[in-house]
Short mmCIF file of C-alpha atoms in Angstrom, two decimals:
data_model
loop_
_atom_site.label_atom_id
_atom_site.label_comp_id
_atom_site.label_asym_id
_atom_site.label_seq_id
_atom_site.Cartn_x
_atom_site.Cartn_y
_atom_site.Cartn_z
CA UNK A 118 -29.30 -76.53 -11.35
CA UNK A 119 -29.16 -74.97 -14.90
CA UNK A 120 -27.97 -71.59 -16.19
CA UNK A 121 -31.64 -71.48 -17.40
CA UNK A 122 -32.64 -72.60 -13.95
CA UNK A 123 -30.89 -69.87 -11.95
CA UNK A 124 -33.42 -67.55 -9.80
CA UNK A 125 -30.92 -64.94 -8.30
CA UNK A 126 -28.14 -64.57 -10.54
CA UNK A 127 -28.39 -62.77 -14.22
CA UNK A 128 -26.03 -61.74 -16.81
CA UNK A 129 -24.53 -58.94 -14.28
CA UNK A 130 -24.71 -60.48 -10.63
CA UNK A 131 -28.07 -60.16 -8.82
CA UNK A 132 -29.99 -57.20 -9.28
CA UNK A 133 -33.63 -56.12 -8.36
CA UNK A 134 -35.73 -53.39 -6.62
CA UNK A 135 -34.84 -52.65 -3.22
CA UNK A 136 -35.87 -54.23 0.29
CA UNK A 137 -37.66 -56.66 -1.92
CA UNK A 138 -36.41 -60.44 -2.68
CA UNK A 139 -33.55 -60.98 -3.49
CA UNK A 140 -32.49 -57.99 -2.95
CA UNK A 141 -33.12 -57.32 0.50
CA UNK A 142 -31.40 -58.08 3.48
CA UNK A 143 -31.97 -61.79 3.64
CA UNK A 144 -30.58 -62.49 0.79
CA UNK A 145 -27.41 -60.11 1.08
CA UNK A 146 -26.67 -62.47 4.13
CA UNK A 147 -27.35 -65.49 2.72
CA UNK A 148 -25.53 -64.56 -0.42
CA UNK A 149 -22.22 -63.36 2.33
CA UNK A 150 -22.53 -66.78 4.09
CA UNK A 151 -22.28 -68.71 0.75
CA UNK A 152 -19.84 -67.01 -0.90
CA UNK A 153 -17.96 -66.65 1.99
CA UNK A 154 -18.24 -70.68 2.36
CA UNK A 155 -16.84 -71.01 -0.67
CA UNK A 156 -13.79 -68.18 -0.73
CA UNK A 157 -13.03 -69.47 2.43
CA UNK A 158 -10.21 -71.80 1.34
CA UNK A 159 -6.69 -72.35 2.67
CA UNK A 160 -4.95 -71.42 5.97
CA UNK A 161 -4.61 -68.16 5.63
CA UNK A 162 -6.37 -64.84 6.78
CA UNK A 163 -9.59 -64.37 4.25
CA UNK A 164 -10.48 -61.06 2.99
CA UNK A 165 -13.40 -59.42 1.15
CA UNK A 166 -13.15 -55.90 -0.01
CA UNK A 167 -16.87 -54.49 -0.49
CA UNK A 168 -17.54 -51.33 -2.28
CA UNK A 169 -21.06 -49.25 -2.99
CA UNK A 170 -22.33 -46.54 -5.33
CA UNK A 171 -24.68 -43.67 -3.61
CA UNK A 172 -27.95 -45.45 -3.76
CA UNK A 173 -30.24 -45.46 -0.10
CA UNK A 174 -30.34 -49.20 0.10
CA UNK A 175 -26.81 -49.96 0.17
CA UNK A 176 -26.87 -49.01 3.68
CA UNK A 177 -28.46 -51.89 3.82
CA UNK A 178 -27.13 -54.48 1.97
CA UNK A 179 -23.37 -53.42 2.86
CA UNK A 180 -24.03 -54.80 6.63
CA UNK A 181 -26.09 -57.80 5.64
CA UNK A 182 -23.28 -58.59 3.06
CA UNK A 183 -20.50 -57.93 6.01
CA UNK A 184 -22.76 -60.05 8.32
CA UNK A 185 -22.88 -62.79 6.15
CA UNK A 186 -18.78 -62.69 5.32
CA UNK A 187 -18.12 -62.15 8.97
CA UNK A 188 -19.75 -65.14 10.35
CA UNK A 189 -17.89 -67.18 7.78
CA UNK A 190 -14.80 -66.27 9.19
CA UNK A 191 -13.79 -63.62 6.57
CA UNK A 192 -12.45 -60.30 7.60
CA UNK A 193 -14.06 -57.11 5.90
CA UNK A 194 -12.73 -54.54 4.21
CA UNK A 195 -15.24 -51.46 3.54
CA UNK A 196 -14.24 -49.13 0.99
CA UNK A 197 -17.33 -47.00 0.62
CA UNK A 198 -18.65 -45.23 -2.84
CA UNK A 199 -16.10 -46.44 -5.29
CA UNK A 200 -16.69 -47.10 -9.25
CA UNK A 201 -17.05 -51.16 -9.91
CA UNK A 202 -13.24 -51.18 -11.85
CA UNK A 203 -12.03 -49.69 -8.39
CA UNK A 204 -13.72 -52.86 -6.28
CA UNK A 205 -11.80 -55.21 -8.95
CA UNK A 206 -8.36 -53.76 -8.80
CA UNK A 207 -8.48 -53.36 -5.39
CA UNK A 208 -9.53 -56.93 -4.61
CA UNK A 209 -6.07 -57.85 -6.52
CA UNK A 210 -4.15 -55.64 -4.91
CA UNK A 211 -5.28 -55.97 -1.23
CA UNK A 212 -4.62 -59.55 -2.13
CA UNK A 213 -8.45 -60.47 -1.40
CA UNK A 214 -10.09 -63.43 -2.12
CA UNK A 215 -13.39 -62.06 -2.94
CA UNK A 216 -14.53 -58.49 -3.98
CA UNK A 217 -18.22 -57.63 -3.79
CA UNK A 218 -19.46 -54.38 -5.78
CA UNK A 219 -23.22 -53.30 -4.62
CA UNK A 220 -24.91 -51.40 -7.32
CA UNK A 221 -27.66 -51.66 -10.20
CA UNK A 222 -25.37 -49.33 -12.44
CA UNK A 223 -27.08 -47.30 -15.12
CA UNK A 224 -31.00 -48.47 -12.96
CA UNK A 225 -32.44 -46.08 -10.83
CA UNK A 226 -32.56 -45.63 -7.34
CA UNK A 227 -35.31 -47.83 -6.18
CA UNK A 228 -33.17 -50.41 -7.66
CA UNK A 229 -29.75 -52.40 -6.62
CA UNK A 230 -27.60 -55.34 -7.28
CA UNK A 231 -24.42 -57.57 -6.19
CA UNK A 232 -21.53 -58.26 -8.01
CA UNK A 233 -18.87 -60.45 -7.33
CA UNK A 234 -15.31 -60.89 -8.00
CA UNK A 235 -12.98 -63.78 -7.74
CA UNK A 236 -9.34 -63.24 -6.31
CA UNK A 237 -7.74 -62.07 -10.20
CA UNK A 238 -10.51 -59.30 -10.18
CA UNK A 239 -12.83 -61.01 -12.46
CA UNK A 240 -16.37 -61.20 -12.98
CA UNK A 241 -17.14 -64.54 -10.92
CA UNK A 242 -18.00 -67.44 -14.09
CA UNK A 243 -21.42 -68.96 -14.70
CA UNK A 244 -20.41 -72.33 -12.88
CA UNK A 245 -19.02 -70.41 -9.24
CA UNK A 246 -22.65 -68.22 -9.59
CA UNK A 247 -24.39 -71.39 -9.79
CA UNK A 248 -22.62 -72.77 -6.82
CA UNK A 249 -23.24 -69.78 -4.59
CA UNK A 250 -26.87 -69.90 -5.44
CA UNK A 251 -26.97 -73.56 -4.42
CA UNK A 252 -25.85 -73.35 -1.35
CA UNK A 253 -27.93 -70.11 -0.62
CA UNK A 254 -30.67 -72.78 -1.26
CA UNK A 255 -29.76 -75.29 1.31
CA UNK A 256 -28.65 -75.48 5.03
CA UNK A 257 -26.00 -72.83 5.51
CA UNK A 258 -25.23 -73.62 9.40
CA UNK A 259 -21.89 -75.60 7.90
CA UNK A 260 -20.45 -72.51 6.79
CA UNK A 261 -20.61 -70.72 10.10
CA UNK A 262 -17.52 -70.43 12.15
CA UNK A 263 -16.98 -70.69 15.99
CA UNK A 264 -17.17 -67.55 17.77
CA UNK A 265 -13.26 -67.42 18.41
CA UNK A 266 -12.96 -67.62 14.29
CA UNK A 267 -15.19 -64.86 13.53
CA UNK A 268 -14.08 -62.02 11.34
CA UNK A 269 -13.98 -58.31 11.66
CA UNK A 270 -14.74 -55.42 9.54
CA UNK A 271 -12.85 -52.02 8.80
CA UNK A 272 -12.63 -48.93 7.03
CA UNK A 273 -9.86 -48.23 4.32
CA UNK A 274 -9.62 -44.85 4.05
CA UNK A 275 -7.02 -44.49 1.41
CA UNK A 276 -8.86 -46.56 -1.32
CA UNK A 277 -10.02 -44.11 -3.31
CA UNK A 278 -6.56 -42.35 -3.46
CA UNK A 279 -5.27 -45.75 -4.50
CA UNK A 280 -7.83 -46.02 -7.63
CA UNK A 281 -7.09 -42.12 -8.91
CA UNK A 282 -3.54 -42.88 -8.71
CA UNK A 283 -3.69 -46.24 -11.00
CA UNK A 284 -6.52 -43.65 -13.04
CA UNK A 285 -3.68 -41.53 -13.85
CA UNK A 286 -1.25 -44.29 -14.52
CA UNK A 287 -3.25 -45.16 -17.60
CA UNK A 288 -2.52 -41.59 -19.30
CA UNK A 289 0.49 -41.42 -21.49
CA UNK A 290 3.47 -40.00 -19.43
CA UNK A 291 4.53 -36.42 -21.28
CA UNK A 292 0.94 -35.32 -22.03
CA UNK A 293 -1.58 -33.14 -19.98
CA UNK A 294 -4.92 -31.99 -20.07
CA UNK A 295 -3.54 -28.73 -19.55
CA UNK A 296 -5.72 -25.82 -21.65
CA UNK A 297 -8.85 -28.47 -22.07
CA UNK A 298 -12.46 -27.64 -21.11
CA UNK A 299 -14.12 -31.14 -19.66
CA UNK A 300 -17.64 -31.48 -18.42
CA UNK A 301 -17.81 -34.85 -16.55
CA UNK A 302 -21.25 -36.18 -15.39
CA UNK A 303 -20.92 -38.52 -13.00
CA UNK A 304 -24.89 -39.69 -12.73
CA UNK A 305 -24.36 -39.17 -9.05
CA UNK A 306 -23.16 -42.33 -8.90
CA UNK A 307 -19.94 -43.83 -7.83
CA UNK A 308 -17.17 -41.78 -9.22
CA UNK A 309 -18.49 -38.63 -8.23
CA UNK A 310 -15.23 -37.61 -6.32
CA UNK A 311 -12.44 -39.25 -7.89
CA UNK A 312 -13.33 -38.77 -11.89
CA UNK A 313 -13.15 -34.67 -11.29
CA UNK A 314 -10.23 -35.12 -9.22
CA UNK A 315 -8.35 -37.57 -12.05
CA UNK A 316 -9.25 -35.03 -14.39
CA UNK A 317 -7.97 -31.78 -12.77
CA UNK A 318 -4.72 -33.53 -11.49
CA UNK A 319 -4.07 -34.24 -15.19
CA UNK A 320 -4.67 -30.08 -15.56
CA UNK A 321 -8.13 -30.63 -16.85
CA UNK A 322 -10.21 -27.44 -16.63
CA UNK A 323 -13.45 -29.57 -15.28
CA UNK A 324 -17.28 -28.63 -14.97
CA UNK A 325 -18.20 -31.14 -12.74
CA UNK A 326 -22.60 -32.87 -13.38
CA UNK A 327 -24.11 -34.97 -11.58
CA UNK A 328 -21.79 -34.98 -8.03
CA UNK A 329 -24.40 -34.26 -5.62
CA UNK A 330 -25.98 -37.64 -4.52
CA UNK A 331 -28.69 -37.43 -2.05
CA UNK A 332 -29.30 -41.53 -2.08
CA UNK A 333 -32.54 -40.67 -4.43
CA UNK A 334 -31.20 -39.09 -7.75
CA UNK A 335 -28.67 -41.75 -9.38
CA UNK A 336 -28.98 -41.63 -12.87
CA UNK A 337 -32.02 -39.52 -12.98
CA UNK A 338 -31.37 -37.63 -15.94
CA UNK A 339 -27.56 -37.40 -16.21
CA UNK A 340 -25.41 -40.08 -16.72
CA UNK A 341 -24.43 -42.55 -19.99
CA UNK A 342 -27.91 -43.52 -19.95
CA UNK A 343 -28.93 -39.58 -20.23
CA UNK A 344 -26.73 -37.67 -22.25
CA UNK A 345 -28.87 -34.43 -23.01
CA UNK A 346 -28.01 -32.89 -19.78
CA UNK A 347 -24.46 -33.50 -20.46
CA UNK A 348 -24.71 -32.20 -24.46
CA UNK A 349 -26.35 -29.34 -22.86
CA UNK A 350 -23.76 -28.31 -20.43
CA UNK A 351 -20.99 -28.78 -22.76
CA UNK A 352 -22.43 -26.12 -25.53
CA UNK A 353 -23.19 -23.79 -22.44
CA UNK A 354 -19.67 -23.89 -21.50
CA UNK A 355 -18.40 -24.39 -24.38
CA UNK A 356 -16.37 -27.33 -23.81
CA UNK A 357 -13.89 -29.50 -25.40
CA UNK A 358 -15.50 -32.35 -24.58
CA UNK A 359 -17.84 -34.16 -22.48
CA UNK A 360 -17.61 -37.42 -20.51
CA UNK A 361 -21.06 -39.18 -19.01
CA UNK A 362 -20.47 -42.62 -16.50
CA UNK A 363 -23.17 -44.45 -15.25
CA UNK A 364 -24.06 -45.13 -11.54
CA UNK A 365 -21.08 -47.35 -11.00
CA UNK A 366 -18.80 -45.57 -13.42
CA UNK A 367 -18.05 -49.14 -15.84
CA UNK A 368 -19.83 -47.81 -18.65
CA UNK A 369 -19.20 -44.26 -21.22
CA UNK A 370 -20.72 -42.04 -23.60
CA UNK A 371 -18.77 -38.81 -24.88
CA UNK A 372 -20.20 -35.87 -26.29
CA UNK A 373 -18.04 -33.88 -28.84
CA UNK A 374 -18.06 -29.75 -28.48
CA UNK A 375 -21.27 -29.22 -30.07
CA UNK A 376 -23.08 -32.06 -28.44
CA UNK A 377 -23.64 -35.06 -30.54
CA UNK A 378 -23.30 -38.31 -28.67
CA UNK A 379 -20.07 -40.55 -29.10
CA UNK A 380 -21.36 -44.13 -28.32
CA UNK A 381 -19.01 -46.87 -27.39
CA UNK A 382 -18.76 -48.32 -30.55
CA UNK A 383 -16.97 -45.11 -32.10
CA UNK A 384 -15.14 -44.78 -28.64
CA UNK A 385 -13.85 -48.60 -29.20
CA UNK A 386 -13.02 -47.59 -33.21
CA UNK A 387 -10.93 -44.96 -31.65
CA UNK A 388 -8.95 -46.21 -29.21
CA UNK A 389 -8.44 -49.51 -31.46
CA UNK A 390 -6.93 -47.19 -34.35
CA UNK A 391 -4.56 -45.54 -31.65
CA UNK A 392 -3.25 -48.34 -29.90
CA UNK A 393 -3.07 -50.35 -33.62
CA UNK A 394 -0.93 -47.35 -34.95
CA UNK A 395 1.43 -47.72 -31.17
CA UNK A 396 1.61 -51.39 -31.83
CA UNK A 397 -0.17 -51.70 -28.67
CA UNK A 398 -2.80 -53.82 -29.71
CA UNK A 399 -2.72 -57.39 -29.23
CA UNK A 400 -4.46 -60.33 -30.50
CA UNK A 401 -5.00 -59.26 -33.97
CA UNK A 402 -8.74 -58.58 -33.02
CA UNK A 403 -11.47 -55.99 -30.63
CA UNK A 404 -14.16 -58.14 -29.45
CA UNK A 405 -17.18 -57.04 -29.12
CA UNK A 406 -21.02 -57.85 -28.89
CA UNK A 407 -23.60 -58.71 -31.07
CA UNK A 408 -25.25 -55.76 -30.65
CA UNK A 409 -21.79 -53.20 -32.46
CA UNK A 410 -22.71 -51.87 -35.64
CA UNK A 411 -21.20 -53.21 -38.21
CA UNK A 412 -20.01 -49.82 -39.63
CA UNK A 413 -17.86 -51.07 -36.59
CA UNK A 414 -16.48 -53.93 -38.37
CA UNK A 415 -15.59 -52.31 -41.72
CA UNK A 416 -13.86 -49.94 -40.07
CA UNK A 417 -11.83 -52.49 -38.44
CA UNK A 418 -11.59 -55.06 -41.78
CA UNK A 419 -10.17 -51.99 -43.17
CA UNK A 420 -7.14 -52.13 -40.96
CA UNK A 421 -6.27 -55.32 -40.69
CA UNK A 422 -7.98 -56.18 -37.32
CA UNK A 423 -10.96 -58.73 -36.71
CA UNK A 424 -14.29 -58.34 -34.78
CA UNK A 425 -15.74 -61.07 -32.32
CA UNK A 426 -18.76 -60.77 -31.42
CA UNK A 427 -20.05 -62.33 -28.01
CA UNK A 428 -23.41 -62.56 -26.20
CA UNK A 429 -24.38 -58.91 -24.65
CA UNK A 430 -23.09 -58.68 -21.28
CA UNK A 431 -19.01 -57.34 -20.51
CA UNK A 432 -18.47 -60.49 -18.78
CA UNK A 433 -18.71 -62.13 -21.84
CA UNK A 434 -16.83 -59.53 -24.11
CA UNK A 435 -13.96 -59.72 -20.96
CA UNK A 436 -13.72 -64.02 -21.43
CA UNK A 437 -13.51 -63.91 -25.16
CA UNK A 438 -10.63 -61.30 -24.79
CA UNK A 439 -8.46 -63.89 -22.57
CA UNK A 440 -9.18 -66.91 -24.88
CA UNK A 441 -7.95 -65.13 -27.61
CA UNK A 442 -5.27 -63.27 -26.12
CA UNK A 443 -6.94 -59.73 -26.61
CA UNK A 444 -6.41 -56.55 -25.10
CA UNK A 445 -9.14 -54.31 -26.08
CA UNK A 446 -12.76 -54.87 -26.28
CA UNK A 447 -16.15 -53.49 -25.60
CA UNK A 448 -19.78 -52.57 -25.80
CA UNK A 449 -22.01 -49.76 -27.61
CA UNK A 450 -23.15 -48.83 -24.44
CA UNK A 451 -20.17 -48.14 -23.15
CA UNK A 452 -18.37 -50.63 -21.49
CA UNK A 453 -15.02 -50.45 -22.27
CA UNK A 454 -12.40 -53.62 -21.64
CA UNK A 455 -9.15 -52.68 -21.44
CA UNK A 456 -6.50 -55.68 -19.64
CA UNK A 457 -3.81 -53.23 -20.06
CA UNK A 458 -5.44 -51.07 -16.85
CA UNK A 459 -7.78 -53.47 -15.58
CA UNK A 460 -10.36 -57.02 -15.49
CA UNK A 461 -13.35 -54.86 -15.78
CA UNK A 462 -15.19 -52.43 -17.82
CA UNK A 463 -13.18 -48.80 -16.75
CA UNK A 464 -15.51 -45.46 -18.18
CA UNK A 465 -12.87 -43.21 -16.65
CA UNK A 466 -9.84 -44.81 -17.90
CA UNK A 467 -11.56 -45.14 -21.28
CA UNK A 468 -12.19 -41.63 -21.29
CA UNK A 469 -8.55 -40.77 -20.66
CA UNK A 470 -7.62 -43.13 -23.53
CA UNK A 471 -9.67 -40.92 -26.26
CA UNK A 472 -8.32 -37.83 -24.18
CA UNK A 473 -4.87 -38.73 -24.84
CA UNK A 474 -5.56 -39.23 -28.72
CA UNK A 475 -7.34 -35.61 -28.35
CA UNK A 476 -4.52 -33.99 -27.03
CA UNK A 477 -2.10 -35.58 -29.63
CA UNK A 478 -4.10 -34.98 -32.82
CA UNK A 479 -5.03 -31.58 -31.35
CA UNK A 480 -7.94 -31.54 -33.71
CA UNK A 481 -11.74 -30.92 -32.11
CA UNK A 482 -13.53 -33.76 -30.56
CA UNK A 483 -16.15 -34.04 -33.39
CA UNK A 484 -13.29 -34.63 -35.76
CA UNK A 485 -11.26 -37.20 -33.63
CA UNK A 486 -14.27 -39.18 -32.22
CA UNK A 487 -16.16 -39.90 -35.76
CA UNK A 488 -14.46 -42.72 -36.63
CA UNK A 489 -17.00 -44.49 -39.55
CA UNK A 490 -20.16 -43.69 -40.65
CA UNK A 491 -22.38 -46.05 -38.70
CA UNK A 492 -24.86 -48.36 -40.65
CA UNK A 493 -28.89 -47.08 -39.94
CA UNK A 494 -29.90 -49.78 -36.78
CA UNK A 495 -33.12 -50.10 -35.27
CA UNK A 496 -34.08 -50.93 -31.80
CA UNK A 497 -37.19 -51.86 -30.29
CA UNK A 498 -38.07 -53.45 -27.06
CA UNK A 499 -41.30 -55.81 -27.07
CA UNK A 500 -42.54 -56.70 -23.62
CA UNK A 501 -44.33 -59.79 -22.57
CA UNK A 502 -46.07 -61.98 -20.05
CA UNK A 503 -45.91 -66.07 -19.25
CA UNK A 504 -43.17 -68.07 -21.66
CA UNK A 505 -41.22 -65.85 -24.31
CA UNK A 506 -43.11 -65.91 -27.84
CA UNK A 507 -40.16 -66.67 -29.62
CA UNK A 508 -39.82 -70.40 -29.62
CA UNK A 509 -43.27 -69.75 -31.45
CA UNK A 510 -43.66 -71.25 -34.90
CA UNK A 511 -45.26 -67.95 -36.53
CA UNK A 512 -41.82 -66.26 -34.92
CA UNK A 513 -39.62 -68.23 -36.25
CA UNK A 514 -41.26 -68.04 -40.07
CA UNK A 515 -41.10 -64.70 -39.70
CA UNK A 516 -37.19 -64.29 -38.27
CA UNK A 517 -36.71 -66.33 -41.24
CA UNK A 518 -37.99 -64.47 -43.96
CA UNK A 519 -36.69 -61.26 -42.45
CA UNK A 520 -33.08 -62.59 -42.66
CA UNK A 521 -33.72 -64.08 -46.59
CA UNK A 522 -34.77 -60.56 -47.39
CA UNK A 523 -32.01 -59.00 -45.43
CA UNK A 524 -29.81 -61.34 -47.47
CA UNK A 525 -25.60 -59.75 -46.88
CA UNK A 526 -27.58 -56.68 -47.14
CA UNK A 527 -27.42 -56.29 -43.55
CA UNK A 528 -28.70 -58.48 -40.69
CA UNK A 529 -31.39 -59.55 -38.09
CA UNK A 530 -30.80 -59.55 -34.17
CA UNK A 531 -33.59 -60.87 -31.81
CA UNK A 532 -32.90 -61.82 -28.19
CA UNK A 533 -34.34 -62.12 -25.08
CA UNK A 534 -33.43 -59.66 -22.11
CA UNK A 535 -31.57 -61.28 -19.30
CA UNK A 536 -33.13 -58.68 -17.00
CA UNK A 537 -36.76 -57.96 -17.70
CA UNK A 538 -39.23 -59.98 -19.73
CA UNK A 539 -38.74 -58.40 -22.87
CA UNK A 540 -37.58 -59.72 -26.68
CA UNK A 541 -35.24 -56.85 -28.54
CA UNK A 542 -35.75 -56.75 -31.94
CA UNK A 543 -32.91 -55.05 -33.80
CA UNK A 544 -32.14 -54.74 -37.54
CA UNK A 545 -29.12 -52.80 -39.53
CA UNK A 546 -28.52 -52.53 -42.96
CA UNK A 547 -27.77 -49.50 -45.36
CA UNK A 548 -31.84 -49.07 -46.41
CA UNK A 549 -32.91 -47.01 -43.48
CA UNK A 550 -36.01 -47.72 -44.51
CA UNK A 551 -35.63 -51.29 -45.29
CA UNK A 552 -34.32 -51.62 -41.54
CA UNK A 553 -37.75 -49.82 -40.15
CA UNK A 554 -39.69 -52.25 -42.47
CA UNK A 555 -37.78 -55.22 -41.06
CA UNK A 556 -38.01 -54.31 -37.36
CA UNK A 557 -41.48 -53.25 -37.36
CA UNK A 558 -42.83 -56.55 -39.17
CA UNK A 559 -41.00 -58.43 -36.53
CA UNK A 560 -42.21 -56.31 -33.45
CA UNK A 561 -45.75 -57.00 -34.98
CA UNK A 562 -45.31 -60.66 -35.36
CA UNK A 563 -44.26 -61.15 -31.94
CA UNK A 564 -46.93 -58.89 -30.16
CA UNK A 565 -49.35 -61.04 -31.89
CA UNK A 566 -48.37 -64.18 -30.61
CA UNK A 567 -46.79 -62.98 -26.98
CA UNK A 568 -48.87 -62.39 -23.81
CA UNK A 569 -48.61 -58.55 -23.61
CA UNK A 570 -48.88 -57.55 -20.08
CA UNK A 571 -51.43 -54.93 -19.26
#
């Protein structure tokens, strides 16, 4: 089997709509039974922490899962809604050999996934998702135990006490959030109890969004992926400052006091520039995706520090930081890498890294948070049916002579979505209208020789 070949796995675990293959109960237990074959090594006691956001169906993938781990012999350890960086720091610390995250982040509802982590906390590699998958394929009876070797299951209570503790750790000792405003929209999602609780125990004064999940309303219309209703608030209340995570609270968008968006590319500028000027910043470079502007990039150059640029995807951006010995990196849509805190993409700890530079400069949000003046970029999504149209000849012309015009003017980004059949077509340069020329002569191109669904 392939990494082209793989059915269940993606660029972010195993994700799909709900009670539906694979992400219904059948697989969850398949998916326990093979992992758990595999994490089942040594003499000791196994242990697999599971966490959940607030969506319906992970009441029922979080027994199928626990099923699955149980009758491998693995004991259980279920720590309820908690945000994905929680499931990862908690899977090091309870000294577990596996930690399982169920959630489709920023997706809606009807929607879920599975995400693994190894024993150090880490996003499981390519190769160990590939393995799972092929034993999930074969004859799993090997993997069950005797009944005498079967594992149990139980409740930590205390695990989200642990996570706003190490929350808190990450904020500079002899500052406080004392005399700030902070609307925090938590998309309903994961973190809706402990980010208002990290952020008044710091002194915050906080206007809690998006803390009422019902199972049905995660990310519909607040959250990272919607931050109107969180602009909104904030000039209502007339805020400092306003923080939006997604469903499982890995990902962050800010919003200054009047509202305009802070994406994760100025929120990456920003914390770079602080740690550089602490000499806390390691490696000599940020890495980041292709996707960062490369206003992003300048803004770096200036200061001495490099950009790499990886595939889209945190994983990626998190094992490009450890071959080159970084300690920062991110996404523009908010996923925010910080090894100082954590193995995984941490919205809330982020946030309380451009807090902390708030508080010191103690100038206004829309002052602190504009870092560079981003280069015009363009965005557009082209969906399609049957093989992807880009290995087409016309295509490729085209790229071609959209990247000759471009010249060092600015540059060309196609790609194919790792999620849903869809090519993203992206341009940036400093013509904003050159860039809408460019990305609409490409989005034609490839509609004309793609099978458009109807």
């Amino acid at each position: 089997m392939t990494a082209s070949t793989r059915r269940l796995f993606g660029t972010d675990g195993i994700r799909g709509t709900a009670n539906r293959a694979p992400m219904d109960a059948a697989t969850a237990l398949r998916l326990g039974q093979a992992a758990g074959r595999i994490f089942n090594r040594g003499t000791h006691r196994h242990r697999v922490v599971i966490g959940k956001d607030t969506r319906l169906s992970g009441y029922m993938l979080e027994p199928a899962l626990t099923a699955g781990f149980i009758g491998t012999g693995m004991d259980v350890v279920l720590v309820g809604p908690l945000p994905t960086p929680a499931i990862a720091m908690l899977t090091r610390s309870l000294r577990a050999d596996l930690g399982v995250m169920i959630s489709a982040s920023h997706n809606l509802f009807e929607d879920n996934g599975i995400k693994l982590f190894g024993p150090d906390g880490l996003k499981l590699s390519d190769a160990q998702e590939m393995q799972i998958e092929a034993l999930m394929e074969g004859d799993l009876a090997a993997a069950l135990v005797p009944p005498a070797r079967l594992g149990r299951a139980s409740r930590m209570e205390d695990a989200p006490g642990r996570y706003i503790e190490a929350a808190k750790q990450s904020f500079p000792r002899g500052l406080t959030l004392e005399k700030l405003r902070i609307v925090v929209d938590c998309a309903h999602g994961a973190a809706y109890k402990v980010a208002p609780t990290v952020l008044w125990e710091l002194g915050a004064e906080v206007v809690p969004v998006g803390v009422s999940p019902d199972g049905f309303n995660i990310n519909d219309g607040v959250g990272s992926t919607a931050p109107a209703k969180l602009a909104e608030v904030v000039r209502e209340r007339r805020a400092d400052l306003g923080i939006a995570l997604d469903g499982d609270a890995d990902r962050l968008v800010m919003v200054d006091e009047a509202g305009n968006i802070v994406d994760g590319d100025q929120i990456l500028a920003l914390i770079a520039g602080s740690w550089q000027a602490q000499e806390r910043l390691r490696g000599g470079h940020v890495v980041a995706t292709v996707m960062s502007n490369m206003g992003l990039e300048r803004y770096l150059r200036e200061r001495g520090v490099g950009l790499l640029r990886t595939a889209v995807g945190d994983r990626y951006v998190g094992e490009r930081m450890r071959e080159v010995g970084c300690n920062l990196g991110g996404e523009q849509s908010g996923h925010m890498i910080m090894t100082d805190f954590g193995t995984t993409g941490d919205g809330l700890i982020a946030a309380l890294q451009v807090l902390a530079v708030l508080v010191e400069e103690r100038r206004p949000a829309s002052q602190v948070c504009r870092r560079f003046q981003p280069l015009p970029q363009k965005l557009v999504n082209v969906r399609f049916s049957g093989s992807s149209p880009l290995k087409d000849a016309a295509v490729q012309r085209e790229i071609a002579a959209q990247e000759e015009r471009l010249g060092e003017r600015g540059r060309v980004l196609i790609r194919a979505s790792g999620t849903e059949p869809v090519i993203r077509v992206m341009a940036e340069a400093e013509d904003e209208r050159l860039v809408e020329e460019t990305v609409a002569s490409l989005a034609e191109t490839i509609r004309s020789r793609a099978k458009v669904p109807a």
